Every structure is written in C-alpha cells, then in structure tokens.
PDB file of C-alpha atoms in Angstrom:
ATOM      1  CA  GLY D 280     -69.465-105.928 -82.950  1.00 81.00           C
ATOM      2  CA  PHE D 281     -69.559-109.478 -81.603  1.00 89.00           C
ATOM      3  CA  LEU D 282     -65.847-109.470 -80.757  1.00 85.00           C
ATOM      4  CA  GLN D 283     -66.009-106.288 -78.700  1.00 83.00           C
ATOM      5  CA  SER D 284     -69.279-107.409 -77.098  1.00 90.00           C
ATOM      6  CA  ALA D 285     -67.647-110.687 -76.078  1.00 92.00           C
ATOM      7  CA  ASN D 286     -64.841-108.713 -74.476  1.00 87.00           C
ATOM      8  CA  VAL D 287     -67.179-106.513 -72.436  1.00 88.00           C
ATOM      9  CA  MET D 288     -69.718-109.243 -71.625  1.00 92.00           C
ATOM     10  CA  GLY D 289     -66.911-111.402 -70.252  1.00 91.00           C
ATOM     11  CA  ARG D 290     -66.280-108.768 -67.585  1.00 90.00           C
ATOM     12  CA  VAL D 291     -69.861-108.884 -66.300  1.00 90.00           C
ATOM     13  CA  PRO D 292     -69.742-112.229 -64.447  1.00 91.00           C
ATOM     14  CA  THR D 293     -66.216-111.736 -63.080  1.00 93.00           C
ATOM     15  CA  GLY D 294     -66.169-108.141 -61.832  1.00 89.00           C
ATOM     16  CA  VAL D 295     -67.109-109.159 -58.298  1.00 91.00           C
ATOM     17  CA  VAL D 296     -64.746-112.124 -58.415  1.00 94.00           C
ATOM     18  CA  TRP D 297     -61.789-109.888 -59.301  1.00 94.00           C
ATOM     19  CA  GLY D 298     -62.720-107.532 -56.464  1.00 91.00           C
ATOM     20  CA  TRP D 299     -62.838-110.440 -54.032  1.00 93.00           C
ATOM     21  CA  PHE D 300     -59.543-111.796 -55.361  1.00 94.00           C
ATOM     22  CA  GLY D 301     -57.870-108.397 -54.948  1.00 91.00           C
ATOM     23  CA  ASP D 302     -59.133-108.063 -51.380  1.00 90.00           C
ATOM     24  CA  ARG D 303     -58.277-111.622 -50.420  1.00 92.00           C
ATOM     25  CA  PHE D 304     -54.879-112.090 -52.082  1.00 92.00           C
ATOM     26  CA  GLY D 305     -53.748-108.539 -52.773  1.00 89.00           C
ATOM     27  CA  LEU D 306     -54.134-106.081 -55.601  1.00 88.00           C
ATOM     28  CA  ARG D 307     -50.643-106.734 -56.895  1.00 87.00           C
ATOM     29  CA  LYS D 308     -51.316-110.466 -57.313  1.00 91.00           C
ATOM     30  CA  ALA D 309     -54.618-109.683 -59.014  1.00 92.00           C
ATOM     31  CA  LEU D 310     -52.834-107.394 -61.479  1.00 89.00           C
ATOM     32  CA  VAL D 311     -50.149-110.015 -62.157  1.00 90.00           C
ATOM     33  CA  LEU D 312     -52.766-112.666 -62.887  1.00 93.00           C
ATOM     34  CA  THR D 313     -54.806-110.374 -65.101  1.00 92.00           C
ATOM     35  CA  MET D 314     -51.737-109.289 -67.095  1.00 90.00           C
ATOM     36  CA  ILE D 315     -50.774-112.944 -67.678  1.00 93.00           C
ATOM     37  CA  LEU D 316     -54.305-113.803 -68.804  1.00 94.00           C
ATOM     38  CA  LEU D 317     -54.408-110.798 -71.132  1.00 91.00           C
ATOM     39  CA  ALA D 318     -51.069-111.728 -72.716  1.00 92.00           C
ATOM     40  CA  VAL D 319     -52.077-115.376 -73.191  1.00 94.00           C
ATOM     41  CA  GLY D 320     -55.437-114.287 -74.590  1.00 93.00           C
ATOM     42  CA  SER D 321     -53.738-111.937 -77.024  1.00 91.00           C
ATOM     43  CA  VAL D 322     -51.502-114.698 -78.380  1.00 94.00           C
ATOM     44  CA  LEU D 323     -54.401-117.167 -78.623  1.00 95.00           C
ATOM     45  CA  PHE D 324     -56.521-114.552 -80.384  1.00 93.00           C
ATOM     46  CA  GLY D 325     -53.754-114.167 -82.955  1.00 92.00           C
ATOM     47  CA  PHE D 326     -53.985-117.871 -83.760  1.00 94.00           C
ATOM     48  CA  CYS D 327     -57.787-117.878 -84.185  1.00 92.00           C
ATOM     49  CA  THR D 328     -58.875-118.771 -87.698  1.00 89.00           C
ATOM     50  CA  ASN D 329     -62.655-118.522 -87.309  1.00 91.00           C
ATOM     51  CA  ALA D 330     -65.122-116.191 -85.628  1.00 92.00           C
ATOM     52  CA  VAL D 331     -66.393-118.703 -83.067  1.00 95.00           C
ATOM     53  CA  TRP D 332     -62.965-119.275 -81.515  1.00 94.00           C
ATOM     54  CA  ALA D 333     -62.169-115.587 -81.697  1.00 93.00           C
ATOM     55  CA  ILE D 334     -65.338-114.776 -79.723  1.00 95.00           C
ATOM     56  CA  ILE D 335     -64.584-117.510 -77.169  1.00 95.00           C
ATOM     57  CA  VAL D 336     -61.006-116.289 -76.640  1.00 95.00           C
ATOM     58  CA  ARG D 337     -62.153-112.676 -76.315  1.00 93.00           C
ATOM     59  CA  PHE D 338     -64.881-113.665 -73.834  1.00 95.00           C
ATOM     60  CA  VAL D 339     -62.730-115.898 -71.626  1.00 95.00           C
ATOM     61  CA  PHE D 340     -59.248-114.364 -71.675  1.00 93.00           C
ATOM     62  CA  LEU D 341     -59.749-110.731 -72.641  1.00 90.00           C
ATOM     63  CA  GLY D 342     -63.122-110.374 -70.914  1.00 92.00           C
ATOM     64  CA  MET D 343     -63.346-112.677 -67.902  1.00 94.00           C
ATOM     65  CA  GLY D 344     -59.584-112.537 -67.407  1.00 93.00           C
ATOM     66  CA  ASN D 345     -59.486-108.743 -67.485  1.00 90.00           C
ATOM     67  CA  GLY D 346     -59.436-107.864 -63.812  1.00 90.00           C
ATOM     68  CA  TRP D 347     -57.729-104.561 -64.570  1.00 86.00           C
ATOM     69  CA  VAL D 348     -61.057-102.717 -64.762  1.00 83.00           C
ATOM     70  CA  THR D 349     -62.042-103.861 -61.270  1.00 87.00           C
ATOM     71  CA  VAL D 350     -58.656-103.764 -59.545  1.00 89.00           C
ATOM     72  CA  PHE D 351     -57.390-100.436 -60.895  1.00 84.00           C
ATOM     73  CA  PRO D 352     -59.696 -98.092 -58.926  1.00 83.00           C
ATOM     74  CA  ALA D 353     -58.657 -99.715 -55.640  1.00 84.00           C
ATOM     75  CA  MET D 354     -55.004 -99.582 -56.700  1.00 83.00           C
ATOM     76  CA  SER D 355     -55.294 -95.887 -57.583  1.00 81.00           C
ATOM     77  CA  MET D 356     -56.800 -95.204 -54.167  1.00 81.00           C
ATOM     78  CA  GLU D 357     -53.957 -97.063 -52.492  1.00 81.00           C
ATOM     79  CA  ILE D 358     -51.298 -95.244 -54.493  1.00 77.00           C
ATOM     80  CA  GLY D 359     -52.747 -91.752 -54.752  1.00 78.00           C
ATOM     81  CA  GLY D 360     -54.822 -91.579 -51.599  1.00 79.00           C
ATOM     82  CA  VAL D 361     -58.021 -89.585 -51.332  1.00 80.00           C
ATOM     83  CA  GLU D 362     -56.295 -86.380 -52.401  1.00 81.00           C
ATOM     84  CA  LYS D 363     -54.861 -87.583 -55.709  1.00 82.00           C
ATOM     85  CA  GLN D 364     -57.088 -90.490 -56.707  1.00 81.00           C
ATOM     86  CA  THR D 365     -58.927 -88.531 -59.385  1.00 83.00           C
ATOM     87  CA  ALA D 366     -55.659 -87.224 -60.808  1.00 83.00           C
ATOM     88  CA  VAL D 367     -54.207 -90.736 -60.966  1.00 81.00           C
ATOM     89  CA  VAL D 368     -57.325 -92.161 -62.616  1.00 82.00           C
ATOM     90  CA  GLY D 369     -57.502 -89.313 -65.134  1.00 83.00           C
ATOM     91  CA  THR D 370     -53.840 -89.603 -66.092  1.00 81.00           C
ATOM     92  CA  VAL D 371     -53.909 -93.377 -66.463  1.00 80.00           C
ATOM     93  CA  PHE D 372     -57.167 -93.561 -68.400  1.00 80.00           C
ATOM     94  CA  GLY D 373     -56.031 -90.693 -70.623  1.00 80.00           C
ATOM     95  CA  ALA D 374     -52.899 -92.657 -71.513  1.00 77.00           C
ATOM     96  CA  GLY D 375     -54.951 -95.790 -72.158  1.00 76.00           C
ATOM     97  CA  THR D 376     -57.279 -93.880 -74.448  1.00 79.00           C
ATOM     98  CA  MET D 377     -54.350 -92.645 -76.506  1.00 78.00           C
ATOM     99  CA  VAL D 378     -53.151 -96.215 -76.933  1.00 76.00           C
ATOM    100  CA  GLN D 379     -56.636 -97.352 -77.933  1.00 78.00           C
ATOM    101  CA  LEU D 380     -56.507 -94.743 -80.662  1.00 79.00           C
ATOM    102  CA  MET D 381     -53.104 -95.967 -81.897  1.00 80.00           C
ATOM    103  CA  GLY D 382     -53.882 -99.693 -81.579  1.00 78.00           C
ATOM    104  CA  PRO D 383     -56.185-100.025 -84.609  1.00 82.00           C
ATOM    105  CA  ALA D 384     -53.672 -98.195 -86.785  1.00 82.00           C
ATOM    106  CA  ILE D 385     -50.865-100.519 -85.721  1.00 81.00           C
ATOM    107  CA  GLY D 386     -53.135-103.544 -86.064  1.00 83.00           C
ATOM    108  CA  GLY D 387     -54.248-102.515 -89.541  1.00 86.00           C
ATOM    109  CA  TRP D 388     -50.686-101.867 -90.631  1.00 88.00           C
ATOM    110  CA  THR D 389     -49.351-105.238 -89.420  1.00 87.00           C
ATOM    111  CA  TYR D 390     -52.423-107.375 -90.157  1.00 88.00           C
ATOM    112  CA  GLY D 391     -51.843-110.050 -92.781  1.00 88.00           C
ATOM    113  CA  PHE D 392     -48.048-110.321 -92.646  1.00 90.00           C
ATOM    114  CA  VAL D 393     -48.424-114.039 -91.878  1.00 91.00           C
ATOM    115  CA  GLU D 394     -50.869-115.553 -94.336  1.00 90.00           C
ATOM    116  CA  ARG D 395     -51.984-118.521 -92.224  1.00 92.00           C
ATOM    117  CA  TRP D 396     -52.662-116.410 -89.091  1.00 92.00           C
ATOM    118  CA  PRO D 397     -53.209-112.858 -90.304  1.00 90.00           C
ATOM    119  CA  ALA D 398     -53.743-111.378 -86.808  1.00 88.00           C
ATOM    120  CA  ILE D 399     -50.696-112.963 -85.136  1.00 93.00           C
ATOM    121  CA  ILE D 400     -48.228-110.069 -85.594  1.00 92.00           C
ATOM    122  CA  PRO D 401     -50.376-107.338 -83.989  1.00 89.00           C
ATOM    123  CA  ASN D 402     -51.380-109.707 -81.199  1.00 90.00           C
ATOM    124  CA  LEU D 403     -47.796-110.728 -80.513  1.00 92.00           C
ATOM    125  CA  ALA D 404     -46.983-107.019 -80.286  1.00 87.00           C
ATOM    126  CA  GLY D 405     -49.809-106.625 -77.769  1.00 85.00           C
ATOM    127  CA  ALA D 406     -48.593-109.627 -75.771  1.00 89.00           C
ATOM    128  CA  PHE D 407     -45.042-108.243 -75.776  1.00 89.00           C
ATOM    129  CA  ILE D 408     -46.271-104.922 -74.395  1.00 85.00           C
ATOM    130  CA  CYS D 409     -48.328-106.810 -71.828  1.00 85.00           C
ATOM    131  CA  PHE D 410     -45.283-108.801 -70.664  1.00 89.00           C
ATOM    132  CA  PHE D 411     -43.283-105.569 -70.530  1.00 87.00           C
ATOM    133  CA  ALA D 412     -45.992-104.084 -68.313  1.00 83.00           C
ATOM    134  CA  LEU D 413     -45.950-107.251 -66.195  1.00 86.00           C
ATOM    135  CA  ALA D 414     -42.174-107.030 -65.730  1.00 87.00           C
ATOM    136  CA  THR D 415     -42.547-103.360 -64.809  1.00 83.00           C
ATOM    137  CA  LEU D 416     -45.292-104.256 -62.364  1.00 80.00           C
ATOM    138  CA  LEU D 417     -43.211-106.956 -60.691  1.00 83.00           C
ATOM    139  CA  MET D 418     -40.132-104.765 -60.386  1.00 82.00           C
ATOM    140  CA  TRP D 419     -41.579-101.483 -59.233  1.00 76.00           C
ATOM    141  CA  LEU D 420     -45.123-101.655 -57.925  1.00 74.00           C
ATOM    142  CA  PRO D 421     -44.930-101.221 -54.175  1.00 67.00           C
ATOM    143  CA  ALA D 422     -46.228-103.950 -51.940  1.00 66.00           C
ATOM    144  CA  ALA D 423     -49.687-103.401 -50.540  1.00 61.00           C
ATOM    145  CA  LYS D 424     -49.997-101.004 -47.671  1.00 56.00           C
ATOM    146  CA  LYS D 425     -51.368-102.322 -44.437  1.00 56.00           C
ATOM    147  CA  LYS D 426     -55.061-101.696 -44.225  1.00 57.00           C
ATOM    148  CA  LYS D 427     -56.009 -99.040 -41.768  1.00 55.00           C
ATOM    149  CA  GLU D 428     -59.245 -97.736 -40.462  1.00 57.00           C
ATOM    150  CA  VAL D 429     -60.797 -95.457 -43.052  1.00 52.00           C
ATOM    151  CA  LYS D 430     -62.532 -92.497 -41.510  1.00 58.00           C
ATOM    152  CA  PRO D 431     -65.436 -90.954 -43.369  1.00 57.00           C
ATOM    153  CA  VAL D 432     -64.577 -87.602 -44.897  1.00 52.00           C
ATOM    154  CA  PRO D 433     -67.150 -84.879 -44.268  1.00 57.00           C
ATOM    155  CA  LEU D 434     -68.767 -83.639 -47.455  1.00 50.00           C
ATOM    156  CA  PRO D 435     -67.650 -79.993 -47.113  1.00 50.00           C
ATOM    157  CA  ALA D 436     -64.024 -81.141 -46.754  1.00 48.00           C
ATOM    158  CA  VAL D 437     -64.232 -83.134 -49.985  1.00 46.00           C
ATOM    159  CA  ALA D 438     -65.853 -80.244 -51.834  1.00 46.00           C
ATOM    160  CA  SER D 439     -63.162 -77.818 -50.695  1.00 47.00           C
ATOM    161  CA  VAL D 440     -60.220 -79.864 -51.975  1.00 47.00           C
ATOM    162  CA  ALA D 441     -58.633 -77.826 -54.737  1.00 48.00           C
ATOM    163  CA  PRO D 442     -56.522 -79.326 -57.525  1.00 49.00           C
ATOM    164  CA  ALA D 443     -52.892 -79.512 -56.570  1.00 48.00           C
ATOM    165  CA  PRO D 444     -50.798 -76.808 -58.203  1.00 49.00           C
ATOM    166  CA  GLY D 445     -48.355 -78.087 -60.765  1.00 49.00           C
ATOM    167  CA  PHE D 446     -50.126 -81.395 -61.356  1.00 45.00           C
ATOM    168  CA  LEU D 447     -48.185 -82.068 -64.554  1.00 45.00           C
ATOM    169  CA  ALA D 448     -44.957 -81.978 -62.556  1.00 48.00           C
ATOM    170  CA  SER D 449     -46.353 -84.297 -59.890  1.00 49.00           C
ATOM    171  CA  ALA D 450     -47.970 -86.643 -62.462  1.00 47.00           C
ATOM    172  CA  CYS D 451     -44.556 -87.911 -63.475  1.00 51.00           C
ATOM    173  CA  LYS D 452     -43.666 -88.914 -59.931  1.00 54.00           C
ATOM    174  CA  TRP D 453     -43.592 -92.541 -59.007  1.00 55.00           C
ATOM    175  CA  PRO D 454     -45.719 -94.801 -59.334  1.00 59.00           C
ATOM    176  CA  ILE D 455     -48.078 -93.031 -61.731  1.00 59.00           C
ATOM    177  CA  PRO D 456     -45.887 -93.826 -64.796  1.00 62.00           C
ATOM    178  CA  LEU D 457     -46.146 -97.525 -63.886  1.00 60.00           C
ATOM    179  CA  LEU D 458     -49.927 -97.360 -63.908  1.00 62.00           C
ATOM    180  CA  VAL D 459     -49.785 -95.576 -67.263  1.00 63.00           C
ATOM    181  CA  VAL D 460     -47.705 -98.455 -68.683  1.00 63.00           C
ATOM    182  CA  LEU D 461     -50.131-101.020 -67.270  1.00 62.00           C
ATOM    183  CA  ARG D 462     -53.169 -99.215 -68.652  1.00 61.00           C
ATOM    184  CA  SER D 463     -51.453 -98.740 -72.000  1.00 60.00           C
ATOM    185  CA  SER D 464     -50.846-102.450 -72.345  1.00 60.00           C
ATOM    186  CA  GLY D 465     -54.519-103.132 -71.675  1.00 57.00           C
ATOM    187  CA  GLY D 466     -55.522-100.527 -74.249  1.00 53.00           C
ATOM    188  CA  PHE D 467     -53.095-101.921 -76.817  1.00 52.00           C
ATOM    189  CA  LEU D 468     -54.571-105.397 -76.435  1.00 55.00           C
ATOM    190  CA  ASN D 469     -58.031-104.111 -77.346  1.00 53.00           C
ATOM    191  CA  PHE D 470     -57.176-103.438 -80.972  1.00 50.00           C
TER     192      PHE D 470
END
C-alpha cells in the first residue's frame, strides 16, 4: 500500500509543473524527460533493499518524475484532434491496462532470481521496455504542431459527432501505435 501510495502522491505536487513544462518546452521533450526518469527510477527501485528507500524512489522517480499522466491528454489532442481524441485515449489506456495486468505476473515470475537484489530482474525488464519506448518516441513521434487559435465548438456539434466507422482499422494508423507503446511502458513499470 505504501509503495503505490508513494507513486500516486508523488504526482500530486508535480502535475502542474509537468503541464507547464510541456507548454513551455514542448510535449515531446516532456515525454522524453519523463521516460528517462521512469527508466532510471525503475533501475534504482530494483536495487532498493529496504522499504524506506523503495518508498523514496517510488515517490521521486516514479511519482514526481511521471509526467506521462499530465502530458498524455494534451498529446492525444494534438495527434487525434477533437474528432478522435476520445478514441486515442481509450485505445492507449486500454493497452496500458492490459500491461498492468501482465506486469505483476511477470514480476512475480522473475522476482528473486538475484538473491542480493530480488527485484532487479523485473525492474530491468521495465527499464528496457521504457528505453524501447523512448527510442520509438524519438524516432517517430512527430514534432509539435504550430499552435493555432482554438475556436470553441458549439455544444450541439459536439453531441452530434458519431463514432467513426471502422475505428479498429483506423486505430492502427500512425501515431496511435506509438502512444500504445509509450503507455505500455508506463504500465509495465508499475508492477
């Protein structure tokens, strides 16, 4: 309970900071920094030998350093636009949830392979996936679009937007798979 609480409580003081950072320096840079902090935090967590250090690492690196939660909604709006934002968010969070279901199984299976640091193997696996997601992010995430004037959408127009036909076919179009990989790495690190 304390470990997961440290993770979530670490996000509380930095949510606004990550939003400011994303607006000031760009969402892509914010995602790069958060992925690096998550990978470093995962490795450090694997080397923790007592509960106090484990809670500190979870709070600082995997909580305060987790800007994904704040930056992702803005990134999904930039990538999917008003029309597809909900589809992008649903697809990406669905993929992350699946990984959060698999993570504890993988962690339980690999826990204890190294006697001195029993959690190092699952955390190195999480860091590897995080660096894979970071490499994917750097190679394929498009640069930020120029900001344009956002016009308010009348309420009846929003209510009349119907789901796009054949969403499963369009869900595999670029860059939604990239966001799925990024979200999956964040979910994998939570085991």
